[in-house]
Amino acid sequence: MNEANLELSPIGNCQVSALVDSEGGFVWGCVPRVDGDPVFCSLLNGDKRDEGVWRFELEGQVSSSQHYIRNTPILVTRLEAEDGSALDIFDFAPRFERSGRMYRPVAFARIVRPVSGAPRLRVKLAPMKNYGEELAKTTNGTNHVRYLVGDQALRLSTDAPVGYLIEGRSYRVESDQHFFLGPDEPFVGNIRSELRRMEASTKKYWQHWVRGLHIPLEWQEEVIRAAIALKLCQHEETGAIVAALTTSIPEAPGSQRNWDYRYCWIRDSYYTVQALNRLGALDVLEKYLAYLRNIIDEARGGQIQPLYSVMGDTELHESEAEHLAGYRGNGPVRIGNAAYKQVQYDCYGQIVMPTAQAFFDTRLLRMADERDFEHLEEVGEAAWAKHDKPDAGLWEFRTRQEVHTYSAVMCWAACDRLANVAARLGKGDRVTFWKERAEAIRAKIDAEAWSEEGQHYGASFESDYLDASLLQMVELRYLKGDDERFLKTFQAVERDLRRGDHMLRYAAEDDFGAPETAFNVCTFWLIEALHLTGRSAEARQLFCSMLSHTTRSGMLSEDLDYDTGELWGNFPQTYSLVGIINSAGHLSKNWSEVR
């Protein structure tokens, strides 16, 4: 069996998700939601990759190929054998409207369809429990197998021979076979007809969702694939958006930079809804705004922490899964994330900015009102109080704090946007109030972060080192693209942090030493900055270079080895997918050019 890699394809339904390897194996998937127990954990199981997996093994297999059904996350894997026999595996998590609400069960559906010859198949379904501690115990009936995973059970309902499955025997596949792994309850109806109906309804849902997107003329497939993946990262029940579907894929081999990203970072979610909103995916924004309203309601004195669980839990205690060896043996595998204890003051701007849209956008089913403004002002007060105070910064330094320029600019943005909202509501006194605060923060940033000696903004008030977040000063409307201070800062950032076609987030040593890989979203920030400063041809070249590093499923992880081009870091990373969408929007030809 080949070494674990990130050539993976996500499927999901905004309740559960799975990552499928290039041969159709479920190698990562958690229940009952994204931050739950990984019943499929083969990806992080070291050499024991036949445990924590769901795989269809074709006798004499010599090749495999994959594609998604157009504009859906329904994945088709074709396995071909040396004798010419072949079969297709259709994988999806059901999602469609039923009985007036969205049907998105804790369930995975798989349909095996023989294509040619007489394929012989062995089904390997070996879920685990307690983060790889042991294989799930089983019981079975005539047409089902129950897997006891922790305090709950999953039931596989199938029209395949259950005895062959339990004993791991190969058998000839002479007709379509259907597998539904879901709640521990009897499957209602004929599994063949029901799964075909689910497949058709799921396909219809996703293709209609994509149909409503406003996409650029160029790179349509790449943008659509990124948009679908971003939507799969939303836990629809609450509206939370996770940073990635995995935990502990290291940023670089042996780096110990192994973090659990299955939580909702206010920062990452802001960028996600911003990108999807540009495409017109208003449903994701609406649900996320509901999540934010709950966060704001429960925030004490407007104090916001950097991340929360998808259910809004505030404590995400960090521990290690001792039974999982880690990706390619690169442990530890972490559960939880201690960054929830940190202070990261950029989150105030990232709360205010998406919420501000709700005061202006008349398409929304629920527009924000004066009561929402009162709550939002509490967040603004916290931004004002903290704009010049040390924090861990957006890169979440664990052992030091400084007054980070990015955090201060985000606090400025919070006050600036509150002034806009106050104007919308006709509150002239509050317009003046928030404008004055925004101007005071700007004066502080310009006085403390600008280096006359270096002729650039620094990453913090205390030192003049550089980081890639300074390139966001135009996107946040703090500076214009032709501002001499931005041009000089861009020149300095590019000089210090660019590595060929890629960008570091910073070059200075941190808690774990010097960064070894490029941070993909920073490369996309470089691409945007190149475009905004008139170097669009170079930006297009770099964008095409980045797209060449995506998986066959169109995904990117968090990091990339700029020497080898190999992907590292949690997967799929929302930041990186946002970069694809935003860069394509900046660089694409206009639709009017072909009409």
Coordinates of C-alpha atoms in Angstrom, one line a residue:
M1 CA 0.0 0.0 0.0
N2 CA 1.3 3.4 -0.9
E3 CA 2.4 6.0 1.7
A4 CA -0.4 8.2 3.0
N5 CA -0.8 11.4 1.0
L6 CA -3.2 14.3 0.5
E7 CA -4.5 13.2 -2.9
L8 CA -7.9 13.1 -1.3
S9 CA -11.5 14.1 -2.4
P10 CA -14.0 15.4 0.1
I11 CA -17.7 14.3 0.1
G12 CA -20.2 15.5 2.7
N13 CA -23.6 17.0 3.4
C14 CA -22.8 19.8 5.9
Q15 CA -23.4 17.4 8.8
V16 CA -20.7 14.8 8.2
S17 CA -17.9 14.5 5.7
A18 CA -15.3 12.0 4.5
L19 CA -12.0 12.2 2.7
V20 CA -11.7 9.6 -0.1
D21 CA -8.3 8.5 -1.3
S22 CA -7.4 7.9 -5.0
E23 CA -8.6 4.3 -4.9
G24 CA -12.0 5.0 -3.3
G25 CA -11.1 4.4 0.3
F26 CA -12.6 6.4 3.1
V27 CA -9.5 7.3 5.1
W28 CA -10.9 10.1 7.2
G29 CA -14.3 10.8 8.5
C30 CA -15.8 11.8 11.9
V31 CA -19.2 11.2 13.5
P32 CA -21.7 12.6 14.5
R33 CA -20.1 15.8 13.1
V34 CA -16.8 17.2 11.9
D35 CA -15.2 17.5 15.4
G36 CA -16.4 14.0 16.5
D37 CA -14.6 10.7 16.8
P38 CA -12.9 9.8 13.5
V39 CA -14.4 6.4 12.8
F40 CA -12.3 6.5 9.6
C41 CA -8.8 7.5 10.7
S42 CA -6.6 5.5 8.4
L43 CA -5.0 8.7 7.2
L44 CA -3.4 9.2 10.7
N45 CA -3.0 5.6 11.6
G46 CA 0.6 5.2 10.6
D47 CA 1.4 1.7 9.2
K48 CA -2.0 0.3 10.3
R49 CA -3.8 1.8 7.3
D50 CA -6.2 -1.2 7.0
E51 CA -7.8 -0.1 10.2
G52 CA -10.1 2.9 10.3
V53 CA -11.0 2.6 6.6
W54 CA -13.8 1.7 4.2
R55 CA -12.4 0.3 1.0
F56 CA -13.6 -1.7 -2.0
E57 CA -10.8 -3.9 -3.2
L58 CA -11.0 -5.2 -6.7
E59 CA -9.1 -8.5 -7.4
G60 CA -6.2 -7.9 -9.8
Q61 CA -6.6 -4.2 -9.7
V62 CA -4.1 -2.3 -11.9
S63 CA -5.5 1.2 -12.1
S64 CA -8.0 3.7 -10.7
S65 CA -9.4 7.0 -11.8
Q66 CA -11.7 9.6 -10.2
H67 CA -14.0 12.4 -11.1
Y68 CA -16.9 14.3 -9.5
I69 CA -20.3 14.4 -11.2
R70 CA -20.4 17.9 -12.6
N71 CA -21.2 20.6 -10.1
T72 CA -21.7 18.2 -7.2
P73 CA -19.6 16.5 -4.4
I74 CA -20.7 13.1 -5.7
L75 CA -17.5 11.3 -6.3
V76 CA -17.1 8.5 -8.9
T77 CA -14.1 6.1 -8.6
R78 CA -13.4 3.6 -11.3
L79 CA -11.3 0.5 -10.5
E80 CA -9.9 -1.6 -13.3
A81 CA -8.3 -5.1 -13.1
E82 CA -5.7 -6.8 -15.3
D83 CA -8.4 -9.1 -16.8
G84 CA -10.3 -6.1 -18.2
S85 CA -13.0 -6.1 -15.6
A86 CA -14.0 -2.8 -14.0
L87 CA -16.5 -1.2 -11.6
D88 CA -17.5 2.3 -10.6
I89 CA -18.0 3.4 -7.0
F90 CA -20.4 6.4 -6.5
D91 CA -19.9 8.1 -3.1
F92 CA -22.0 10.8 -1.5
A93 CA -23.6 12.0 1.7
P94 CA -27.3 12.5 1.1
R95 CA -28.5 16.1 1.1
F96 CA -31.8 17.3 -0.3
E97 CA -35.1 18.8 0.9
R98 CA -37.6 16.4 2.3
S99 CA -40.8 17.1 4.3
G100 CA -40.1 20.8 4.3
R101 CA -36.6 20.7 5.7
M102 CA -33.1 19.7 4.6
Y103 CA -32.3 16.0 4.9
R104 CA -28.7 15.7 5.9
P105 CA -28.3 12.6 8.0
V106 CA -25.2 11.3 9.8
A107 CA -24.8 8.9 6.9
F108 CA -22.7 7.9 3.9
A109 CA -24.1 6.2 0.7
R110 CA -22.0 4.1 -1.6
I111 CA -23.2 2.5 -4.9
V112 CA -21.0 -0.1 -6.7
R113 CA -21.8 -0.5 -10.4
P114 CA -20.1 -3.2 -12.5
V115 CA -18.8 -1.7 -15.8
S116 CA -17.2 -4.5 -17.7
G117 CA -16.1 -8.2 -17.3
A118 CA -16.7 -10.1 -14.1
P119 CA -15.2 -8.0 -11.4
R120 CA -14.5 -9.7 -8.1
L121 CA -14.7 -7.5 -5.0
R122 CA -13.8 -7.6 -1.3
V123 CA -15.4 -5.0 1.0
K124 CA -13.1 -3.8 3.8
L125 CA -15.2 -1.8 6.4
A126 CA -13.2 -1.4 9.6
P127 CA -14.4 1.7 11.6
M128 CA -12.6 2.5 14.8
K129 CA -13.6 4.2 18.0
N130 CA -12.0 6.5 20.6
Y131 CA -9.5 8.1 18.2
G132 CA -8.0 4.8 17.0
E133 CA -8.0 3.0 20.3
E134 CA -9.7 -0.1 18.9
L135 CA -11.8 -1.5 16.1
A136 CA -15.5 -1.2 16.5
K137 CA -17.2 -4.4 17.6
T138 CA -20.0 -5.7 15.4
T139 CA -23.3 -7.5 15.4
N140 CA -25.2 -8.3 12.3
G141 CA -28.6 -9.3 10.8
T142 CA -29.7 -10.6 7.5
N143 CA -29.1 -7.4 5.6
H144 CA -27.2 -5.2 8.0
V145 CA -24.1 -4.9 10.2
R146 CA -24.0 -2.8 13.3
Y147 CA -20.7 -1.2 14.3
L148 CA -20.4 -0.1 18.0
V149 CA -18.5 3.2 18.0
G150 CA -18.3 4.6 21.4
D151 CA -21.7 5.5 23.0
Q152 CA -23.5 5.0 19.7
A153 CA -23.7 2.6 16.8
L154 CA -23.7 2.9 13.1
R155 CA -25.7 0.5 10.9
L156 CA -24.6 -0.6 7.5
S157 CA -27.7 -1.5 5.4
T158 CA -26.9 -3.3 2.1
D159 CA -28.1 -5.6 -0.6
A160 CA -24.6 -7.0 -0.9
P161 CA -23.9 -10.4 0.7
V162 CA -23.5 -9.6 4.4
G163 CA -21.6 -12.9 5.1
Y164 CA -19.0 -12.2 2.5
L165 CA -18.5 -8.7 3.9
I166 CA -18.1 -9.9 7.5
E167 CA -15.6 -12.6 6.6
G168 CA -13.7 -10.4 4.2
R169 CA -14.3 -12.7 1.2
S170 CA -14.1 -11.7 -2.4
Y171 CA -17.2 -12.3 -4.6
R172 CA -18.3 -11.6 -8.1
V173 CA -20.3 -8.4 -8.6
E174 CA -23.0 -9.1 -11.2
S175 CA -25.4 -6.2 -10.5
D176 CA -25.4 -2.8 -8.7
Q177 CA -24.8 -3.0 -5.0
H178 CA -25.9 -0.4 -2.5
F179 CA -24.4 0.5 0.9
F180 CA -25.9 2.9 3.5
L181 CA -23.9 3.5 6.6
G182 CA -26.0 5.6 9.0
P183 CA -28.0 5.8 12.2
D184 CA -28.6 2.5 14.0
E185 CA -32.2 2.1 12.9
P186 CA -33.9 -0.1 10.3
F187 CA -33.5 1.2 6.7
V188 CA -37.0 2.0 5.5
G189 CA -37.9 1.0 2.0
N190 CA -36.0 -0.9 -0.8
I191 CA -32.4 0.0 -0.5
R192 CA -31.8 -0.1 -4.2
S193 CA -34.6 2.3 -5.1
E194 CA -34.1 4.5 -2.1
L195 CA -30.3 5.0 -2.7
R196 CA -30.9 5.8 -6.3
R197 CA -33.5 8.3 -5.3
M198 CA -31.1 9.8 -2.8
E199 CA -28.4 10.0 -5.4
A200 CA -30.7 11.8 -7.9
S201 CA -32.0 14.2 -5.3
T202 CA -28.5 15.0 -3.9
K203 CA -27.3 15.6 -7.4
K204 CA -30.2 17.9 -8.1
Y205 CA -29.7 19.9 -4.9
W206 CA -26.0 20.6 -5.6
Q207 CA -26.4 21.4 -9.2
H208 CA -29.1 23.9 -8.4
W209 CA -27.0 25.4 -5.7
V210 CA -24.1 25.9 -8.1
R211 CA -26.5 27.3 -10.7
G212 CA -27.1 30.2 -8.3
L213 CA -23.4 31.2 -8.1
H214 CA -22.0 34.2 -9.8
I215 CA -18.7 32.8 -11.1
P216 CA -15.9 34.4 -13.1
L217 CA -15.6 33.7 -16.8
E218 CA -12.2 32.0 -16.4
W219 CA -11.4 29.1 -14.1
Q220 CA -15.0 28.2 -13.6
E221 CA -14.4 24.6 -12.7
E222 CA -11.7 25.5 -10.1
V223 CA -14.0 28.2 -8.5
I224 CA -17.0 25.9 -8.4
R225 CA -15.0 23.0 -6.9
A226 CA -13.6 25.4 -4.2
A227 CA -17.0 26.8 -3.5
I228 CA -18.6 23.4 -2.9
A229 CA -15.7 22.4 -0.6
L230 CA -16.1 25.6 1.4
K231 CA -19.8 24.9 1.8
L232 CA -19.0 21.3 3.0
C233 CA -16.9 23.0 5.8
Q234 CA -20.1 24.6 7.2
H235 CA -21.8 22.8 10.1
E236 CA -25.3 23.7 8.9
E237 CA -27.1 23.0 12.2
T238 CA -25.4 26.0 13.8
G239 CA -23.9 27.9 10.8
A240 CA -20.3 27.5 12.1
I241 CA -17.6 27.1 9.5
V242 CA -14.5 25.0 10.3
A243 CA -11.0 25.8 9.2
A244 CA -10.4 22.3 7.7
L245 CA -11.9 18.8 7.9
T246 CA -8.8 17.3 9.6
T247 CA -6.6 17.4 12.6
S248 CA -2.8 17.2 12.9
I249 CA -1.6 17.0 9.3
P250 CA 1.7 18.7 10.0
E251 CA 2.8 21.9 8.4
A252 CA 6.1 20.2 7.6
P253 CA 7.5 16.7 8.3
G254 CA 8.7 16.4 11.9
S255 CA 7.8 20.0 12.7
Q256 CA 5.4 19.3 15.6
R257 CA 3.2 21.9 14.0
N258 CA 0.3 19.6 14.2
W259 CA -3.0 21.3 15.1
D260 CA -6.7 20.4 15.2
Y261 CA -8.5 22.6 12.7
R262 CA -12.0 21.1 13.1
Y263 CA -13.3 24.3 14.8
C264 CA -14.7 27.6 13.9
W265 CA -12.1 30.4 13.8
I266 CA -13.7 33.8 13.6
R267 CA -10.9 34.9 11.2
D268 CA -11.0 31.9 8.8
S269 CA -14.8 32.1 8.7
Y270 CA -14.7 35.8 7.8
Y271 CA -12.6 35.0 4.8
T272 CA -14.8 32.1 3.8
V273 CA -18.1 34.0 3.9
Q274 CA -16.4 37.0 2.2
A275 CA -15.3 34.7 -0.8
L276 CA -18.7 32.9 -1.0
N277 CA -20.6 36.2 -0.8
R278 CA -18.7 37.4 -3.8
L279 CA -20.1 34.4 -5.6
G280 CA -23.6 35.1 -4.3
A281 CA -23.8 32.1 -2.0
L282 CA -26.0 33.9 0.5
D283 CA -27.2 30.8 2.3
V284 CA -23.8 30.2 3.9
L285 CA -23.6 33.9 5.0
E286 CA -27.1 33.8 6.5
K287 CA -26.4 30.7 8.5
Y288 CA -23.0 32.0 9.7
L289 CA -24.6 35.3 10.8
A290 CA -26.9 33.3 13.0
Y291 CA -23.9 31.6 14.5
L292 CA -22.3 35.0 15.1
R293 CA -25.4 36.4 16.8
N294 CA -25.2 33.6 19.3
I295 CA -21.5 34.2 19.9
I296 CA -22.1 37.9 20.4
D297 CA -25.0 37.3 22.7
E298 CA -22.9 35.1 24.9
A299 CA -19.8 37.2 24.8
R300 CA -19.1 38.9 28.1
G301 CA -18.7 42.6 27.6
G302 CA -18.1 42.1 23.9
Q303 CA -15.0 39.9 24.5
I304 CA -14.6 37.5 21.7
Q305 CA -12.2 34.5 21.6
P306 CA -10.4 33.4 18.4
L307 CA -12.3 30.1 18.0
Y308 CA -15.2 28.1 19.1
S309 CA -16.6 24.6 18.6
V310 CA -19.2 24.2 15.9
M311 CA -21.8 24.2 18.7
G312 CA -20.4 27.4 20.1
D313 CA -18.5 25.8 23.0
T314 CA -15.8 28.1 24.4
E315 CA -13.4 25.5 26.0
L316 CA -11.5 23.3 23.5
H317 CA -9.0 21.6 25.8
E318 CA -6.1 20.3 23.9
S319 CA -4.9 16.7 24.3
E320 CA -3.2 14.0 22.3
A321 CA -4.6 10.8 20.7
E322 CA -2.1 8.3 21.9
H323 CA -3.4 5.5 19.7
L324 CA -2.9 7.3 16.4
A325 CA 0.7 7.5 15.0
G326 CA 0.0 10.5 12.9
Y327 CA 0.3 11.4 9.2
R328 CA 3.2 9.3 7.9
G329 CA 4.1 8.7 11.5
N330 CA 4.5 12.4 12.2
G331 CA 2.7 12.7 15.5
P332 CA 1.3 13.9 17.8
V333 CA -2.4 13.8 16.8
R334 CA -4.1 16.5 18.7
I335 CA -7.7 16.8 19.8
G336 CA -8.8 20.3 20.7
N337 CA -6.9 23.5 20.3
A338 CA -5.4 25.6 23.1
A339 CA -5.5 28.7 20.9
Y340 CA -9.0 29.2 22.4
K341 CA -7.2 30.6 25.4
Q342 CA -5.3 33.2 23.4
V343 CA -6.1 36.8 22.8
Q344 CA -6.3 37.7 19.1
Y345 CA -7.8 41.1 18.7
D346 CA -8.3 40.9 14.9
C347 CA -11.4 38.8 15.6
Y348 CA -13.3 42.0 16.5
G349 CA -13.1 43.3 12.9
Q350 CA -13.9 39.9 11.6
I351 CA -17.1 39.8 13.7
V352 CA -18.2 43.3 12.6
M353 CA -17.4 43.2 8.9
P354 CA -19.7 40.2 7.8
T355 CA -22.4 41.3 10.3
A356 CA -22.4 44.8 8.8
Q357 CA -23.6 43.4 5.5
A358 CA -26.8 42.3 7.2
F359 CA -27.8 46.0 7.7
F360 CA -27.5 46.7 4.0
D361 CA -28.3 43.5 2.0
T362 CA -32.1 43.4 1.3
R363 CA -31.8 39.9 -0.1
L364 CA -31.4 38.5 3.4
L365 CA -34.4 36.7 5.0
R366 CA -33.5 38.4 8.3
M367 CA -31.9 41.8 8.1
A368 CA -30.1 43.2 11.1
D369 CA -31.9 45.8 13.2
E370 CA -31.1 48.4 15.9
R371 CA -30.9 45.7 18.6
D372 CA -28.2 44.0 16.6
F373 CA -26.4 47.3 16.3
E374 CA -26.4 47.7 20.1
H375 CA -24.8 44.2 20.4
L376 CA -22.3 45.0 17.7
E377 CA -21.3 48.2 19.3
E378 CA -20.2 46.1 22.3
V379 CA -17.8 44.3 20.0
G380 CA -16.6 47.7 18.7
E381 CA -16.0 48.9 22.2
A382 CA -13.8 45.8 22.8
A383 CA -11.9 46.6 19.5
W384 CA -11.3 50.2 20.7
A385 CA -10.1 49.0 24.1
K386 CA -7.7 46.4 22.6
H387 CA -6.4 48.0 19.4
D388 CA -3.0 48.9 20.9
K389 CA -2.7 46.0 23.3
P390 CA -0.4 43.0 22.7
D391 CA -1.9 39.8 21.4
A392 CA -0.9 36.5 19.9
G393 CA -1.6 37.7 16.4
L394 CA -3.2 35.9 13.5
W395 CA -0.4 33.4 13.4
E396 CA -1.2 32.4 17.0
F397 CA 2.2 32.6 18.6
R398 CA 2.1 30.5 21.7
T399 CA 5.0 32.0 23.7
R400 CA 5.1 35.7 22.9
Q401 CA 2.8 38.7 22.5
E402 CA 3.2 42.0 20.6
V403 CA 0.9 44.7 19.3
H404 CA 0.4 43.2 15.8
T405 CA -0.3 45.5 13.0
Y406 CA -2.9 43.2 11.4
S407 CA -4.9 43.0 14.6
A408 CA -4.8 46.8 15.0
V409 CA -5.9 47.3 11.4
M410 CA -8.8 44.9 12.0
C411 CA -9.8 46.9 15.1
W412 CA -9.7 50.0 12.9
A413 CA -12.0 48.2 10.4
A414 CA -14.4 47.3 13.2
C415 CA -14.8 51.0 14.1
D416 CA -14.9 52.1 10.4
R417 CA -17.6 49.7 9.5
L418 CA -19.7 50.6 12.6
A419 CA -19.7 54.2 11.4
N420 CA -21.1 52.9 8.0
V421 CA -23.8 51.0 9.8
A422 CA -24.7 53.9 12.0
A423 CA -25.1 56.0 8.9
R424 CA -27.4 53.4 7.4
L425 CA -29.5 53.6 10.6
G426 CA -29.6 57.3 10.6
K427 CA -27.7 57.6 13.8
G428 CA -25.6 60.7 13.2
D429 CA -24.1 60.9 16.6
R430 CA -22.8 57.3 16.4
V431 CA -21.4 58.0 13.0
T432 CA -19.2 60.7 14.4
F433 CA -18.4 58.6 17.5
W434 CA -17.1 55.6 15.5
K435 CA -15.4 57.7 12.8
E436 CA -13.4 59.5 15.5
R437 CA -12.3 56.2 17.0
A438 CA -11.3 54.8 13.6
E439 CA -9.3 57.9 12.9
A440 CA -7.6 57.6 16.3
I441 CA -6.6 54.0 15.6
R442 CA -5.3 54.9 12.2
A443 CA -3.1 57.6 13.7
K444 CA -1.8 55.1 16.2
I445 CA -1.0 52.5 13.5
D446 CA 0.7 55.0 11.3
A447 CA 2.8 56.3 14.2
E448 CA 3.8 53.0 15.7
A449 CA 3.8 50.5 12.8
W450 CA 5.5 52.6 10.1
S451 CA 9.2 52.4 10.0
E452 CA 10.9 55.5 8.6
E453 CA 14.2 53.7 8.5
G454 CA 12.9 50.7 6.7
Q455 CA 10.3 52.6 4.7
H456 CA 7.6 50.0 5.3
Y457 CA 4.9 49.0 7.9
G458 CA 6.1 46.3 10.3
A459 CA 4.3 43.3 11.4
S460 CA 4.1 44.7 15.0
F461 CA 4.5 48.0 16.8
E462 CA 7.5 46.7 18.7
S463 CA 9.7 45.5 15.9
D464 CA 10.1 46.0 12.2
Y465 CA 10.0 42.3 11.0
L466 CA 7.6 41.6 8.2
D467 CA 4.7 39.2 7.7
A468 CA 2.4 38.6 4.7
S469 CA -0.7 39.9 6.5
L470 CA 0.5 43.4 5.7
L471 CA -0.6 42.7 2.1
Q472 CA -4.2 42.8 3.4
M473 CA -4.1 46.5 4.1
V474 CA -5.6 47.2 0.7
E475 CA -8.2 44.5 0.9
L476 CA -9.4 45.9 4.2
R477 CA -9.6 49.4 2.7
Y478 CA -7.0 50.8 5.1
L479 CA -4.8 51.8 2.2
K480 CA -5.3 52.2 -1.6
G481 CA -3.3 50.1 -4.0
D482 CA -1.4 53.1 -5.3
D483 CA -0.5 54.5 -1.9
E484 CA 3.2 54.9 -1.7
R485 CA 3.4 53.4 1.8
F486 CA 1.7 50.2 0.5
L487 CA 3.9 50.0 -2.5
K488 CA 7.0 50.3 -0.3
T489 CA 5.6 47.8 2.2
F490 CA 4.8 45.3 -0.7
Q491 CA 8.3 45.7 -2.0
A492 CA 9.8 44.9 1.4
V493 CA 7.4 41.9 2.0
E494 CA 8.1 40.4 -1.4
R495 CA 11.9 40.8 -0.9
D496 CA 11.9 39.1 2.5
L497 CA 9.2 36.5 2.2
R498 CA 8.8 35.4 -1.4
R499 CA 10.4 32.1 -2.3
G500 CA 10.1 31.6 -6.1
D501 CA 6.3 31.3 -6.8
H502 CA 5.4 31.0 -3.2
M503 CA 5.1 33.1 -0.1
L504 CA 6.1 32.6 3.6
R505 CA 3.8 34.0 6.2
Y506 CA 6.9 35.2 8.0
A507 CA 10.6 34.3 8.0
A508 CA 11.5 35.0 11.6
E509 CA 11.8 32.1 14.0
D510 CA 8.7 31.3 16.2
D511 CA 7.9 28.9 19.0
F512 CA 8.9 26.0 16.8
G513 CA 11.8 27.5 14.9
A514 CA 11.9 28.9 11.4
P515 CA 9.0 28.1 9.0
E516 CA 9.9 25.4 6.5
T517 CA 6.9 25.6 4.1
A518 CA 5.0 28.3 2.2
F519 CA 1.6 29.3 3.5
N520 CA -0.8 28.9 0.6
V521 CA -3.2 31.8 1.4
C522 CA -0.2 34.1 1.6
T523 CA 0.8 33.2 -1.9
F524 CA -2.7 34.1 -3.0
W525 CA -2.4 37.4 -1.1
L526 CA 0.8 37.9 -3.1
I527 CA -1.1 37.3 -6.3
E528 CA -3.8 39.8 -5.4
A529 CA -1.2 42.4 -4.5
L530 CA 0.6 41.9 -7.8
H531 CA -2.7 42.5 -9.6
L532 CA -3.6 45.5 -7.6
T533 CA -0.2 47.1 -8.3
G534 CA -0.4 46.6 -12.0
R535 CA 1.6 43.4 -12.4
S536 CA -1.4 41.4 -13.6
A537 CA 0.5 39.2 -16.1
E538 CA 2.8 38.0 -13.4
A539 CA -0.2 37.5 -11.1
R540 CA -1.8 35.2 -13.7
Q541 CA 1.4 33.2 -14.1
L542 CA 1.6 32.7 -10.3
F543 CA -2.1 31.8 -10.1
C544 CA -1.7 29.2 -12.8
S545 CA 1.3 27.9 -10.9
M546 CA -0.7 27.5 -7.7
L547 CA -3.5 25.7 -9.5
S548 CA -1.0 23.2 -10.8
H549 CA -0.4 22.2 -7.1
T550 CA -4.0 21.4 -6.4
T551 CA -5.1 17.8 -6.0
R552 CA -7.0 16.1 -8.8
S553 CA -10.1 17.0 -6.8
G554 CA -9.2 20.7 -7.0
M555 CA -8.2 21.0 -3.3
L556 CA -5.3 22.6 -1.5
S557 CA -4.1 22.1 2.0
E558 CA -2.7 24.9 4.3
D559 CA 1.0 24.6 3.4
L560 CA 3.3 23.7 0.5
D561 CA 6.9 22.7 0.3
Y562 CA 8.3 25.4 -2.0
D563 CA 11.2 23.1 -3.1
T564 CA 9.3 19.9 -3.9
G565 CA 5.7 21.3 -4.4
E566 CA 4.3 18.7 -2.0
L567 CA 1.2 19.7 0.0
W568 CA 1.3 19.7 3.8
G569 CA -1.0 20.9 6.6
N570 CA -4.7 20.3 7.3
F571 CA -7.0 19.6 4.4
P572 CA -8.9 20.9 2.6
Q573 CA -7.9 24.3 4.0
T574 CA -10.6 27.0 3.8
Y575 CA -8.1 29.8 3.6
S576 CA -6.5 28.2 0.5
L577 CA -9.8 27.6 -1.2
V578 CA -10.7 31.2 -0.5
G579 CA -7.5 32.2 -2.3
I580 CA -8.6 30.3 -5.4
I581 CA -12.0 32.1 -5.5
N582 CA -10.6 35.6 -4.8
S583 CA -7.7 35.4 -7.2
A584 CA -9.9 34.1 -10.0
G585 CA -12.3 36.9 -9.5
H586 CA -9.5 39.5 -9.7
L587 CA -7.8 38.0 -12.7
S588 CA -10.6 36.7 -14.9
K589 CA -11.6 38.3 -18.1
N590 CA -15.0 40.0 -17.9
W591 CA -18.2 38.2 -19.1
S592 CA -18.9 41.1 -21.3
E593 CA -15.9 40.2 -23.4
V594 CA -17.8 37.1 -24.7
R595 CA -21.3 38.4 -24.9

